[in-house]
Amino acid sequence: MKKIEAIIKPFKLEDVREALMEIGVTGLTATEVKGFGRQKGHTELYRGAEYVVDFIPKVKLEIGVDDAMVDACVEAIIKAARTGKIGDGKIFVTDLERAVRIRTGEENVDAL
């Protein structure tokens, strides 16, 4: 099993969710986060004063999948989230040692 974490632009969330549902992903967790990378921050004008926004709003997706689905999930995320502009995000894939469904006690792939 693998855990896929994807940091994407907020307006791409629905597109990515739909793309993942189409390939059989049955659940994911989405969290509003802030961060920066090469995109850095930007300046905004508010009531005549200019200020720097250091952290950019993003959405972090967390998905637990069977090993066989990893490549399809990564490709679906890339296809749905890519704009071609800086700040499209990142995908991290890590090993997932154990998963347990609290309600039933099912474990590992059965719990996903």
mmCIF file of N, CA, C and O in Angstrom:
data_model
loop_
_atom_site.group_PDB
_atom_site.id
_atom_site.type_symbol
_atom_site.label_atom_id
_atom_site.label_comp_id
_atom_site.label_asym_id
_atom_site.label_seq_id
_atom_site.Cartn_x
_atom_site.Cartn_y
_atom_site.Cartn_z
ATOM 1 N N MET A 1 0.832 -1.177 0.000
ATOM 2 C CA MET A 1 0.000 0.000 0.000
ATOM 3 C C MET A 1 0.881 1.246 0.000
ATOM 4 O O MET A 1 1.982 1.232 0.521
ATOM 5 N N LYS A 2 0.340 2.308 -0.573
ATOM 6 C CA LYS A 2 1.052 3.582 -0.642
ATOM 7 C C LYS A 2 0.135 4.709 -0.193
ATOM 8 O O LYS A 2 -1.085 4.632 -0.297
ATOM 9 N N LYS A 3 0.761 5.753 0.315
ATOM 10 C CA LYS A 3 0.048 6.983 0.628
ATOM 11 C C LYS A 3 0.497 8.024 -0.382
ATOM 12 O O LYS A 3 1.698 8.291 -0.528
ATOM 13 N N ILE A 4 -0.457 8.609 -1.075
ATOM 14 C CA ILE A 4 -0.166 9.660 -2.040
ATOM 15 C C ILE A 4 -0.596 10.979 -1.423
ATOM 16 O O ILE A 4 -1.741 11.125 -0.992
ATOM 17 N N GLU A 5 0.340 11.921 -1.354
ATOM 18 C CA GLU A 5 0.034 13.274 -0.905
ATOM 19 C C GLU A 5 0.260 14.198 -2.091
ATOM 20 O O GLU A 5 1.316 14.164 -2.709
ATOM 21 N N ALA A 6 -0.741 14.989 -2.407
ATOM 22 C CA ALA A 6 -0.635 15.920 -3.522
ATOM 23 C C ALA A 6 -0.976 17.317 -3.030
ATOM 24 O O ALA A 6 -1.982 17.513 -2.347
ATOM 25 N N ILE A 7 -0.121 18.269 -3.368
ATOM 26 C CA ILE A 7 -0.362 19.675 -3.060
ATOM 27 C C ILE A 7 -0.755 20.329 -4.379
ATOM 28 O O ILE A 7 0.032 20.325 -5.333
ATOM 29 N N ILE A 8 -1.972 20.860 -4.447
ATOM 30 C CA ILE A 8 -2.488 21.400 -5.701
ATOM 31 C C ILE A 8 -3.098 22.785 -5.489
ATOM 32 O O ILE A 8 -3.318 23.209 -4.365
ATOM 33 N N LYS A 9 -3.390 23.453 -6.604
ATOM 34 C CA LYS A 9 -4.079 24.737 -6.542
ATOM 35 C C LYS A 9 -5.525 24.486 -6.138
ATOM 36 O O LYS A 9 -6.153 23.526 -6.607
ATOM 37 N N PRO A 10 -6.092 25.341 -5.276
ATOM 38 C CA PRO A 10 -7.448 25.116 -4.772
ATOM 39 C C PRO A 10 -8.521 24.971 -5.853
ATOM 40 O O PRO A 10 -9.417 24.139 -5.732
ATOM 41 N N PHE A 11 -8.425 25.750 -6.919
ATOM 42 C CA PHE A 11 -9.474 25.690 -7.937
ATOM 43 C C PHE A 11 -9.419 24.409 -8.767
ATOM 44 O O PHE A 11 -10.333 24.131 -9.541
ATOM 45 N N LYS A 12 -8.385 23.589 -8.577
ATOM 46 C CA LYS A 12 -8.264 22.314 -9.294
ATOM 47 C C LYS A 12 -8.795 21.138 -8.488
ATOM 48 O O LYS A 12 -8.817 20.008 -8.962
ATOM 49 N N LEU A 13 -9.241 21.379 -7.261
ATOM 50 C CA LEU A 13 -9.680 20.292 -6.384
ATOM 51 C C LEU A 13 -10.783 19.442 -7.004
ATOM 52 O O LEU A 13 -10.694 18.217 -7.023
ATOM 53 N N GLU A 14 -11.815 20.056 -7.516
ATOM 54 C CA GLU A 14 -12.938 19.295 -8.066
ATOM 55 C C GLU A 14 -12.522 18.485 -9.291
ATOM 56 O O GLU A 14 -12.941 17.336 -9.462
ATOM 57 N N ASP A 15 -11.674 19.060 -10.145
ATOM 58 C CA ASP A 15 -11.187 18.331 -11.322
ATOM 59 C C ASP A 15 -10.393 17.093 -10.910
ATOM 60 O O ASP A 15 -10.542 16.019 -11.491
ATOM 61 N N VAL A 16 -9.536 17.253 -9.904
ATOM 62 C CA VAL A 16 -8.721 16.127 -9.435
ATOM 63 C C VAL A 16 -9.607 15.071 -8.780
ATOM 64 O O VAL A 16 -9.444 13.876 -9.030
ATOM 65 N N ARG A 17 -10.562 15.496 -7.980
ATOM 66 C CA ARG A 17 -11.472 14.544 -7.337
ATOM 67 C C ARG A 17 -12.217 13.714 -8.374
ATOM 68 O O ARG A 17 -12.297 12.491 -8.277
ATOM 69 N N GLU A 18 -12.740 14.369 -9.406
ATOM 70 C CA GLU A 18 -13.457 13.661 -10.464
ATOM 71 C C GLU A 18 -12.551 12.687 -11.202
ATOM 72 O O GLU A 18 -12.950 11.560 -11.499
ATOM 73 N N ALA A 19 -11.319 13.113 -11.493
ATOM 74 C CA ALA A 19 -10.372 12.243 -12.200
ATOM 75 C C ALA A 19 -10.047 11.001 -11.371
ATOM 76 O O ALA A 19 -9.944 9.892 -11.911
ATOM 77 N N LEU A 20 -9.890 11.172 -10.067
ATOM 78 C CA LEU A 20 -9.587 10.037 -9.198
ATOM 79 C C LEU A 20 -10.792 9.104 -9.067
ATOM 80 O O LEU A 20 -10.631 7.879 -9.060
ATOM 81 N N MET A 21 -11.991 9.660 -8.981
ATOM 82 C CA MET A 21 -13.195 8.828 -8.903
ATOM 83 C C MET A 21 -13.346 7.981 -10.168
ATOM 84 O O MET A 21 -13.751 6.827 -10.105
ATOM 85 N N GLU A 22 -13.012 8.551 -11.329
ATOM 86 C CA GLU A 22 -13.128 7.835 -12.601
ATOM 87 C C GLU A 22 -12.238 6.602 -12.658
ATOM 88 O O GLU A 22 -12.587 5.631 -13.314
ATOM 89 N N ILE A 23 -11.095 6.628 -11.961
ATOM 90 C CA ILE A 23 -10.194 5.462 -11.997
ATOM 91 C C ILE A 23 -10.410 4.524 -10.818
ATOM 92 O O ILE A 23 -9.678 3.551 -10.652
ATOM 93 N N GLY A 24 -11.408 4.813 -9.986
ATOM 94 C CA GLY A 24 -11.765 3.878 -8.929
ATOM 95 C C GLY A 24 -11.331 4.229 -7.520
ATOM 96 O O GLY A 24 -11.481 3.422 -6.609
ATOM 97 N N VAL A 25 -10.819 5.431 -7.306
ATOM 98 C CA VAL A 25 -10.472 5.846 -5.944
ATOM 99 C C VAL A 25 -11.776 6.118 -5.203
ATOM 100 O O VAL A 25 -12.622 6.856 -5.685
ATOM 101 N N THR A 26 -11.933 5.487 -4.036
ATOM 102 C CA THR A 26 -13.205 5.588 -3.319
ATOM 103 C C THR A 26 -13.192 6.611 -2.190
ATOM 104 O O THR A 26 -14.237 6.893 -1.615
ATOM 105 N N GLY A 27 -12.037 7.151 -1.854
ATOM 106 C CA GLY A 27 -11.995 8.142 -0.795
ATOM 107 C C GLY A 27 -10.688 8.904 -0.771
ATOM 108 O O GLY A 27 -9.659 8.400 -1.217
ATOM 109 N N LEU A 28 -10.764 10.128 -0.271
ATOM 110 C CA LEU A 28 -9.562 10.937 -0.099
ATOM 111 C C LEU A 28 -9.835 11.973 0.975
ATOM 112 O O LEU A 28 -10.976 12.226 1.332
ATOM 113 N N THR A 29 -8.774 12.553 1.476
ATOM 114 C CA THR A 29 -8.879 13.633 2.452
ATOM 115 C C THR A 29 -8.292 14.883 1.825
ATOM 116 O O THR A 29 -7.204 14.840 1.248
ATOM 117 N N ALA A 30 -9.007 15.990 1.931
ATOM 118 C CA ALA A 30 -8.535 17.273 1.409
ATOM 119 C C ALA A 30 -8.436 18.260 2.561
ATOM 120 O O ALA A 30 -9.360 18.385 3.360
ATOM 121 N N THR A 31 -7.308 18.945 2.630
ATOM 122 C CA THR A 31 -7.059 19.923 3.682
ATOM 123 C C THR A 31 -6.582 21.229 3.056
ATOM 124 O O THR A 31 -5.743 21.205 2.154
ATOM 125 N N GLU A 32 -7.116 22.348 3.526
ATOM 126 C CA GLU A 32 -6.615 23.645 3.070
ATOM 127 C C GLU A 32 -5.304 23.920 3.787
ATOM 128 O O GLU A 32 -5.232 23.843 5.014
ATOM 129 N N VAL A 33 -4.267 24.206 3.012
ATOM 130 C CA VAL A 33 -2.944 24.473 3.572
ATOM 131 C C VAL A 33 -2.373 25.732 2.937
ATOM 132 O O VAL A 33 -2.929 26.262 1.982
ATOM 133 N N LYS A 34 -1.260 26.203 3.474
ATOM 134 C CA LYS A 34 -0.535 27.330 2.899
ATOM 135 C C LYS A 34 0.922 26.939 2.795
ATOM 136 O O LYS A 34 1.436 26.208 3.636
ATOM 137 N N GLY A 35 1.601 27.449 1.784
ATOM 138 C CA GLY A 35 3.010 27.144 1.637
ATOM 139 C C GLY A 35 3.619 27.945 0.511
ATOM 140 O O GLY A 35 2.964 28.781 -0.103
ATOM 141 N N PHE A 36 4.882 27.673 0.254
ATOM 142 C CA PHE A 36 5.536 28.313 -0.873
ATOM 143 C C PHE A 36 6.659 27.422 -1.376
ATOM 144 O O PHE A 36 7.168 26.573 -0.661
ATOM 145 N N GLY A 37 6.990 27.614 -2.618
ATOM 146 C CA GLY A 37 8.091 26.916 -3.264
ATOM 147 C C GLY A 37 8.742 27.911 -4.194
ATOM 148 O O GLY A 37 8.976 29.060 -3.824
ATOM 149 N N ARG A 38 8.961 27.500 -5.409
ATOM 150 C CA ARG A 38 9.546 28.417 -6.382
ATOM 151 C C ARG A 38 8.632 29.593 -6.675
ATOM 152 O O ARG A 38 9.079 30.654 -7.077
ATOM 153 N N GLN A 39 7.335 29.381 -6.467
ATOM 154 C CA GLN A 39 6.360 30.435 -6.722
ATOM 155 C C GLN A 39 6.584 31.630 -5.798
ATOM 156 O O GLN A 39 6.221 32.740 -6.111
ATOM 157 N N LYS A 40 7.198 31.365 -4.650
ATOM 158 C CA LYS A 40 7.440 32.380 -3.621
ATOM 159 C C LYS A 40 6.113 33.038 -3.243
ATOM 160 O O LYS A 40 5.073 32.444 -3.335
ATOM 161 N N GLY A 41 6.175 34.246 -2.805
ATOM 162 C CA GLY A 41 4.958 34.965 -2.461
ATOM 163 C C GLY A 41 4.645 35.976 -3.541
ATOM 164 O O GLY A 41 5.194 35.948 -4.626
ATOM 165 N N HIS A 42 3.778 36.883 -3.218
ATOM 166 C CA HIS A 42 3.450 37.961 -4.134
ATOM 167 C C HIS A 42 3.006 39.165 -3.314
ATOM 168 O O HIS A 42 2.756 39.053 -2.125
ATOM 169 N N THR A 43 2.954 40.305 -3.956
ATOM 170 C CA THR A 43 2.520 41.503 -3.245
ATOM 171 C C THR A 43 1.081 41.813 -3.624
ATOM 172 O O THR A 43 0.641 41.555 -4.744
ATOM 173 N N GLU A 44 0.345 42.346 -2.666
ATOM 174 C CA GLU A 44 -1.029 42.761 -2.901
ATOM 175 C C GLU A 44 -1.221 44.168 -2.362
ATOM 176 O O GLU A 44 -0.513 44.597 -1.463
ATOM 177 N N LEU A 45 -2.178 44.841 -2.922
ATOM 178 C CA LEU A 45 -2.494 46.196 -2.494
ATOM 179 C C LEU A 45 -3.796 46.142 -1.701
ATOM 180 O O LEU A 45 -4.801 45.608 -2.166
ATOM 181 N N TYR A 46 -3.778 46.654 -0.476
ATOM 182 C CA TYR A 46 -4.967 46.656 0.364
ATOM 183 C C TYR A 46 -5.092 48.025 1.017
ATOM 184 O O TYR A 46 -4.218 48.444 1.763
ATOM 185 N N ARG A 47 -6.187 48.699 0.723
ATOM 186 C CA ARG A 47 -6.436 50.039 1.253
ATOM 187 C C ARG A 47 -5.245 50.975 1.064
ATOM 188 O O ARG A 47 -4.826 51.685 1.980
ATOM 189 N N GLY A 48 -4.671 50.914 -0.113
ATOM 190 C CA GLY A 48 -3.581 51.805 -0.457
ATOM 191 C C GLY A 48 -2.217 51.378 0.036
ATOM 192 O O GLY A 48 -1.215 52.000 -0.297
ATOM 193 N N ALA A 49 -2.152 50.320 0.832
ATOM 194 C CA ALA A 49 -0.864 49.846 1.337
ATOM 195 C C ALA A 49 -0.495 48.538 0.644
ATOM 196 O O ALA A 49 -1.340 47.661 0.454
ATOM 197 N N GLU A 50 0.756 48.426 0.278
ATOM 198 C CA GLU A 50 1.236 47.206 -0.365
ATOM 199 C C GLU A 50 1.811 46.282 0.698
ATOM 200 O O GLU A 50 2.531 46.729 1.594
ATOM 201 N N TYR A 51 1.475 45.024 0.634
ATOM 202 C CA TYR A 51 2.045 44.076 1.580
ATOM 203 C C TYR A 51 2.370 42.767 0.866
ATOM 204 O O TYR A 51 1.827 42.458 -0.190
ATOM 205 N N VAL A 52 3.263 41.990 1.461
ATOM 206 C CA VAL A 52 3.747 40.757 0.855
ATOM 207 C C VAL A 52 2.977 39.575 1.425
ATOM 208 O O VAL A 52 2.815 39.455 2.638
ATOM 209 N N VAL A 53 2.488 38.720 0.543
ATOM 210 C CA VAL A 53 1.841 37.477 0.939
ATOM 211 C C VAL A 53 2.888 36.380 0.749
ATOM 212 O O VAL A 53 3.219 36.012 -0.374
ATOM 213 N N ASP A 54 3.448 35.891 1.867
ATOM 214 C CA ASP A 54 4.540 34.914 1.787
ATOM 215 C C ASP A 54 4.049 33.503 1.502
ATOM 216 O O ASP A 54 4.734 32.722 0.863
ATOM 217 N N PHE A 55 2.883 33.151 2.024
ATOM 218 C CA PHE A 55 2.374 31.799 1.857
ATOM 219 C C PHE A 55 1.185 31.803 0.907
ATOM 220 O O PHE A 55 0.267 32.600 1.044
ATOM 221 N N ILE A 56 1.224 30.879 -0.037
ATOM 222 C CA ILE A 56 0.194 30.763 -1.051
ATOM 223 C C ILE A 56 -0.825 29.707 -0.610
ATOM 224 O O ILE A 56 -0.435 28.619 -0.186
ATOM 225 N N PRO A 57 -2.126 29.971 -0.708
ATOM 226 C CA PRO A 57 -3.120 28.955 -0.347
ATOM 227 C C PRO A 57 -3.087 27.788 -1.327
ATOM 228 O O PRO A 57 -3.033 27.987 -2.545
ATOM 229 N N LYS A 58 -3.116 26.582 -0.793
ATOM 230 C CA LYS A 58 -3.110 25.350 -1.586
ATOM 231 C C LYS A 58 -4.075 24.365 -0.947
ATOM 232 O O LYS A 58 -4.607 24.609 0.129
ATOM 233 N N VAL A 59 -4.269 23.237 -1.601
ATOM 234 C CA VAL A 59 -5.043 22.129 -1.049
ATOM 235 C C VAL A 59 -4.137 20.908 -1.014
ATOM 236 O O VAL A 59 -3.440 20.618 -1.994
ATOM 237 N N LYS A 60 -4.138 20.223 0.118
ATOM 238 C CA LYS A 60 -3.352 18.993 0.258
ATOM 239 C C LYS A 60 -4.315 17.810 0.235
ATOM 240 O O LYS A 60 -5.255 17.744 1.016
ATOM 241 N N LEU A 61 -4.078 16.891 -0.685
ATOM 242 C CA LEU A 61 -4.866 15.670 -0.786
ATOM 243 C C LEU A 61 -4.065 14.515 -0.212
ATOM 244 O O LEU A 61 -2.863 14.416 -0.457
ATOM 245 N N GLU A 62 -4.729 13.647 0.535
ATOM 246 C CA GLU A 62 -4.108 12.441 1.053
ATOM 247 C C GLU A 62 -4.969 11.266 0.623
ATOM 248 O O GLU A 62 -6.181 11.258 0.852
ATOM 249 N N ILE A 63 -4.330 10.285 -0.021
ATOM 250 C CA ILE A 63 -5.049 9.153 -0.581
ATOM 251 C C ILE A 63 -4.271 7.877 -0.257
ATOM 252 O O ILE A 63 -3.074 7.789 -0.544
ATOM 253 N N GLY A 64 -4.942 6.902 0.317
ATOM 254 C CA GLY A 64 -4.339 5.590 0.532
ATOM 255 C C GLY A 64 -4.779 4.670 -0.586
ATOM 256 O O GLY A 64 -5.974 4.554 -0.869
ATOM 257 N N VAL A 65 -3.806 4.024 -1.252
ATOM 258 C CA VAL A 65 -4.141 3.159 -2.392
ATOM 259 C C VAL A 65 -3.317 1.875 -2.368
ATOM 260 O O VAL A 65 -2.246 1.810 -1.768
ATOM 261 N N ASP A 66 -3.836 0.876 -3.046
ATOM 262 C CA ASP A 66 -3.109 -0.365 -3.279
ATOM 263 C C ASP A 66 -1.935 -0.062 -4.218
ATOM 264 O O ASP A 66 -2.030 0.833 -5.063
ATOM 265 N N ASP A 67 -0.860 -0.801 -4.100
ATOM 266 C CA ASP A 67 0.322 -0.569 -4.936
ATOM 267 C C ASP A 67 -0.017 -0.531 -6.429
ATOM 268 O O ASP A 67 0.581 0.235 -7.188
ATOM 269 N N ALA A 68 -0.960 -1.357 -6.842
ATOM 270 C CA ALA A 68 -1.300 -1.449 -8.262
ATOM 271 C C ALA A 68 -1.932 -0.173 -8.807
ATOM 272 O O ALA A 68 -1.935 0.056 -10.019
ATOM 273 N N MET A 69 -2.463 0.671 -7.938
ATOM 274 C CA MET A 69 -3.155 1.886 -8.390
ATOM 275 C C MET A 69 -2.295 3.146 -8.359
ATOM 276 O O MET A 69 -2.741 4.207 -8.801
ATOM 277 N N VAL A 70 -1.093 3.039 -7.855
ATOM 278 C CA VAL A 70 -0.269 4.237 -7.649
ATOM 279 C C VAL A 70 -0.032 5.004 -8.940
ATOM 280 O O VAL A 70 -0.279 6.217 -9.004
ATOM 281 N N ASP A 71 0.441 4.335 -9.975
ATOM 282 C CA ASP A 71 0.766 5.037 -11.216
ATOM 283 C C ASP A 71 -0.464 5.692 -11.839
ATOM 284 O O ASP A 71 -0.403 6.827 -12.312
ATOM 285 N N ALA A 72 -1.586 4.989 -11.817
ATOM 286 C CA ALA A 72 -2.817 5.555 -12.375
ATOM 287 C C ALA A 72 -3.255 6.786 -11.594
ATOM 288 O O ALA A 72 -3.691 7.782 -12.181
ATOM 289 N N CYS A 73 -3.122 6.737 -10.269
ATOM 290 C CA CYS A 73 -3.500 7.884 -9.436
ATOM 291 C C CYS A 73 -2.606 9.078 -9.710
ATOM 292 O O CYS A 73 -3.089 10.207 -9.862
ATOM 293 N N VAL A 74 -1.309 8.843 -9.767
ATOM 294 C CA VAL A 74 -0.367 9.937 -10.017
ATOM 295 C C VAL A 74 -0.654 10.575 -11.370
ATOM 296 O O VAL A 74 -0.704 11.802 -11.499
ATOM 297 N N GLU A 75 -0.878 9.746 -12.389
ATOM 298 C CA GLU A 75 -1.164 10.278 -13.723
ATOM 299 C C GLU A 75 -2.469 11.065 -13.740
ATOM 300 O O GLU A 75 -2.567 12.113 -14.374
ATOM 301 N N ALA A 76 -3.489 10.563 -13.042
ATOM 302 C CA ALA A 76 -4.774 11.265 -12.996
ATOM 303 C C ALA A 76 -4.630 12.624 -12.321
ATOM 304 O O ALA A 76 -5.205 13.618 -12.786
ATOM 305 N N ILE A 77 -3.864 12.671 -11.241
ATOM 306 C CA ILE A 77 -3.644 13.943 -10.534
ATOM 307 C C ILE A 77 -2.904 14.926 -11.433
ATOM 308 O O ILE A 77 -3.290 16.090 -11.554
ATOM 309 N N ILE A 78 -1.847 14.447 -12.075
ATOM 310 C CA ILE A 78 -1.064 15.323 -12.960
ATOM 311 C C ILE A 78 -1.939 15.882 -14.075
ATOM 312 O O ILE A 78 -1.949 17.093 -14.340
ATOM 313 N N LYS A 79 -2.697 15.004 -14.715
ATOM 314 C CA LYS A 79 -3.525 15.429 -15.844
ATOM 315 C C LYS A 79 -4.581 16.444 -15.414
ATOM 316 O O LYS A 79 -4.821 17.439 -16.100
ATOM 317 N N ALA A 80 -5.185 16.227 -14.256
ATOM 318 C CA ALA A 80 -6.266 17.108 -13.808
ATOM 319 C C ALA A 80 -5.770 18.402 -13.174
ATOM 320 O O ALA A 80 -6.448 19.423 -13.235
ATOM 321 N N ALA A 81 -4.588 18.376 -12.552
ATOM 322 C CA ALA A 81 -4.115 19.544 -11.795
ATOM 323 C C ALA A 81 -3.186 20.453 -12.586
ATOM 324 O O ALA A 81 -2.970 21.594 -12.195
ATOM 325 N N ARG A 82 -2.653 19.977 -13.692
ATOM 326 C CA ARG A 82 -1.660 20.763 -14.428
ATOM 327 C C ARG A 82 -2.284 21.951 -15.148
ATOM 328 O O ARG A 82 -3.258 21.822 -15.864
ATOM 329 N N THR A 83 -1.683 23.117 -14.928
ATOM 330 C CA THR A 83 -2.059 24.317 -15.683
ATOM 331 C C THR A 83 -0.909 24.739 -16.597
ATOM 332 O O THR A 83 -1.107 25.538 -17.499
ATOM 333 N N GLY A 84 0.284 24.237 -16.303
ATOM 334 C CA GLY A 84 1.461 24.622 -17.070
ATOM 335 C C GLY A 84 2.151 25.852 -16.516
ATOM 336 O O GLY A 84 3.152 26.306 -17.048
ATOM 337 N N LYS A 85 1.609 26.385 -15.430
ATOM 338 C CA LYS A 85 2.194 27.575 -14.817
ATOM 339 C C LYS A 85 2.856 27.207 -13.499
ATOM 340 O O LYS A 85 2.545 26.181 -12.893
ATOM 341 N N ILE A 86 3.741 28.063 -13.046
ATOM 342 C CA ILE A 86 4.419 27.835 -11.781
ATOM 343 C C ILE A 86 3.393 27.724 -10.657
ATOM 344 O O ILE A 86 2.365 28.388 -10.674
ATOM 345 N N GLY A 87 3.646 26.818 -9.712
ATOM 346 C CA GLY A 87 2.749 26.648 -8.585
ATOM 347 C C GLY A 87 1.713 25.549 -8.761
ATOM 348 O O GLY A 87 0.783 25.443 -7.967
ATOM 349 N N ASP A 88 1.853 24.717 -9.792
ATOM 350 C CA ASP A 88 0.899 23.626 -10.000
ATOM 351 C C ASP A 88 0.918 22.617 -8.857
ATOM 352 O O ASP A 88 -0.079 21.971 -8.609
ATOM 353 N N GLY A 89 2.044 22.481 -8.165
ATOM 354 C CA GLY A 89 2.083 21.628 -6.985
ATOM 355 C C GLY A 89 3.070 20.498 -7.061
ATOM 356 O O GLY A 89 3.906 20.433 -7.952
ATOM 357 N N LYS A 90 2.931 19.582 -6.114
ATOM 358 C CA LYS A 90 3.836 18.434 -5.990
ATOM 359 C C LYS A 90 3.026 17.212 -5.600
ATOM 360 O O LYS A 90 1.948 17.314 -5.025
ATOM 361 N N ILE A 91 3.587 16.039 -5.890
ATOM 362 C CA ILE A 91 3.001 14.764 -5.473
ATOM 363 C C ILE A 91 4.090 13.986 -4.754
ATOM 364 O O ILE A 91 5.211 13.876 -5.252
ATOM 365 N N PHE A 92 3.741 13.447 -3.586
ATOM 366 C CA PHE A 92 4.662 12.619 -2.811
ATOM 367 C C PHE A 92 4.030 11.249 -2.621
ATOM 368 O O PHE A 92 2.861 11.151 -2.255
ATOM 369 N N VAL A 93 4.811 10.200 -2.859
ATOM 370 C CA VAL A 93 4.326 8.833 -2.670
ATOM 371 C C VAL A 93 5.208 8.170 -1.621
ATOM 372 O O VAL A 93 6.430 8.126 -1.768
ATOM 373 N N THR A 94 4.582 7.665 -0.550
ATOM 374 C CA THR A 94 5.320 7.011 0.526
ATOM 375 C C THR A 94 4.674 5.667 0.844
ATOM 376 O O THR A 94 3.509 5.422 0.526
ATOM 377 N N ASP A 95 5.447 4.798 1.478
ATOM 378 C CA ASP A 95 4.917 3.505 1.903
ATOM 379 C C ASP A 95 3.908 3.697 3.019
ATOM 380 O O ASP A 95 4.078 4.540 3.890
ATOM 381 N N LEU A 96 2.866 2.896 2.989
ATOM 382 C CA LEU A 96 1.833 2.904 4.009
ATOM 383 C C LEU A 96 1.864 1.523 4.655
ATOM 384 O O LEU A 96 1.512 0.531 4.035
ATOM 385 N N GLU A 97 2.331 1.457 5.893
ATOM 386 C CA GLU A 97 2.540 0.176 6.549
ATOM 387 C C GLU A 97 1.255 -0.521 6.945
ATOM 388 O O GLU A 97 1.140 -1.740 6.849
ATOM 389 N N ARG A 98 0.290 0.243 7.435
ATOM 390 C CA ARG A 98 -0.925 -0.383 7.943
ATOM 391 C C ARG A 98 -2.091 0.597 7.864
ATOM 392 O O ARG A 98 -1.927 1.783 8.102
ATOM 393 N N ALA A 99 -3.252 0.077 7.521
ATOM 394 C CA ALA A 99 -4.472 0.865 7.519
ATOM 395 C C ALA A 99 -5.557 0.046 8.214
ATOM 396 O O ALA A 99 -5.640 -1.163 8.009
ATOM 397 N N VAL A 100 -6.366 0.699 9.039
ATOM 398 C CA VAL A 100 -7.429 0.015 9.766
ATOM 399 C C VAL A 100 -8.713 0.835 9.652
ATOM 400 O O VAL A 100 -8.710 2.035 9.924
ATOM 401 N N ARG A 101 -9.794 0.190 9.220
ATOM 402 C CA ARG A 101 -11.099 0.850 9.202
ATOM 403 C C ARG A 101 -11.664 0.743 10.613
ATOM 404 O O ARG A 101 -11.880 -0.351 11.135
ATOM 405 N N ILE A 102 -11.881 1.858 11.260
ATOM 406 C CA ILE A 102 -12.294 1.874 12.662
ATOM 407 C C ILE A 102 -13.634 1.167 12.859
ATOM 408 O O ILE A 102 -13.800 0.390 13.797
ATOM 409 N N ARG A 103 -14.592 1.438 11.992
ATOM 410 C CA ARG A 103 -15.939 0.884 12.164
ATOM 411 C C ARG A 103 -15.962 -0.642 12.147
ATOM 412 O O ARG A 103 -16.622 -1.278 12.962
ATOM 413 N N THR A 104 -15.219 -1.276 11.213
ATOM 414 C CA THR A 104 -15.316 -2.730 11.021
ATOM 415 C C THR A 104 -14.091 -3.507 11.488
ATOM 416 O O THR A 104 -14.153 -4.723 11.607
ATOM 417 N N GLY A 105 -12.979 -2.813 11.645
ATOM 418 C CA GLY A 105 -11.746 -3.505 12.004
ATOM 419 C C GLY A 105 -11.009 -4.066 10.809
ATOM 420 O O GLY A 105 -9.960 -4.698 10.956
ATOM 421 N N GLU A 106 -11.538 -3.853 9.607
ATOM 422 C CA GLU A 106 -10.843 -4.318 8.395
ATOM 423 C C GLU A 106 -9.465 -3.676 8.339
ATOM 424 O O GLU A 106 -9.281 -2.549 8.784
ATOM 425 N N GLU A 107 -8.520 -4.412 7.781
ATOM 426 C CA GLU A 107 -7.153 -3.909 7.743
ATOM 427 C C GLU A 107 -6.592 -3.874 6.324
ATOM 428 O O GLU A 107 -7.032 -4.607 5.448
ATOM 429 N N ASN A 108 -5.603 -3.008 6.177
ATOM 430 C CA ASN A 108 -4.801 -2.852 4.962
ATOM 431 C C ASN A 108 -5.653 -2.585 3.742
ATOM 432 O O ASN A 108 -6.495 -1.700 3.782
ATOM 433 N N VAL A 109 -5.484 -3.324 2.648
ATOM 434 C CA VAL A 109 -6.190 -3.013 1.408
ATOM 435 C C VAL A 109 -7.700 -3.052 1.607
ATOM 436 O O VAL A 109 -8.434 -2.244 1.040
ATOM 437 N N ASP A 110 -8.197 -3.956 2.443
ATOM 438 C CA ASP A 110 -9.637 -4.029 2.705
ATOM 439 C C ASP A 110 -10.145 -2.767 3.384
ATOM 440 O O ASP A 110 -11.328 -2.432 3.266
ATOM 441 N N ALA A 111 -9.289 -2.070 4.098
ATOM 442 C CA ALA A 111 -9.692 -0.862 4.810
ATOM 443 C C ALA A 111 -9.672 0.376 3.927
ATOM 444 O O ALA A 111 -10.217 1.405 4.294
ATOM 445 N N LEU A 112 -9.036 0.278 2.776
ATOM 446 C CA LEU A 112 -8.951 1.436 1.902
ATOM 447 C C LEU A 112 -10.265 1.614 1.161
ATOM 448 O O LEU A 112 -10.692 2.642 0.844
#
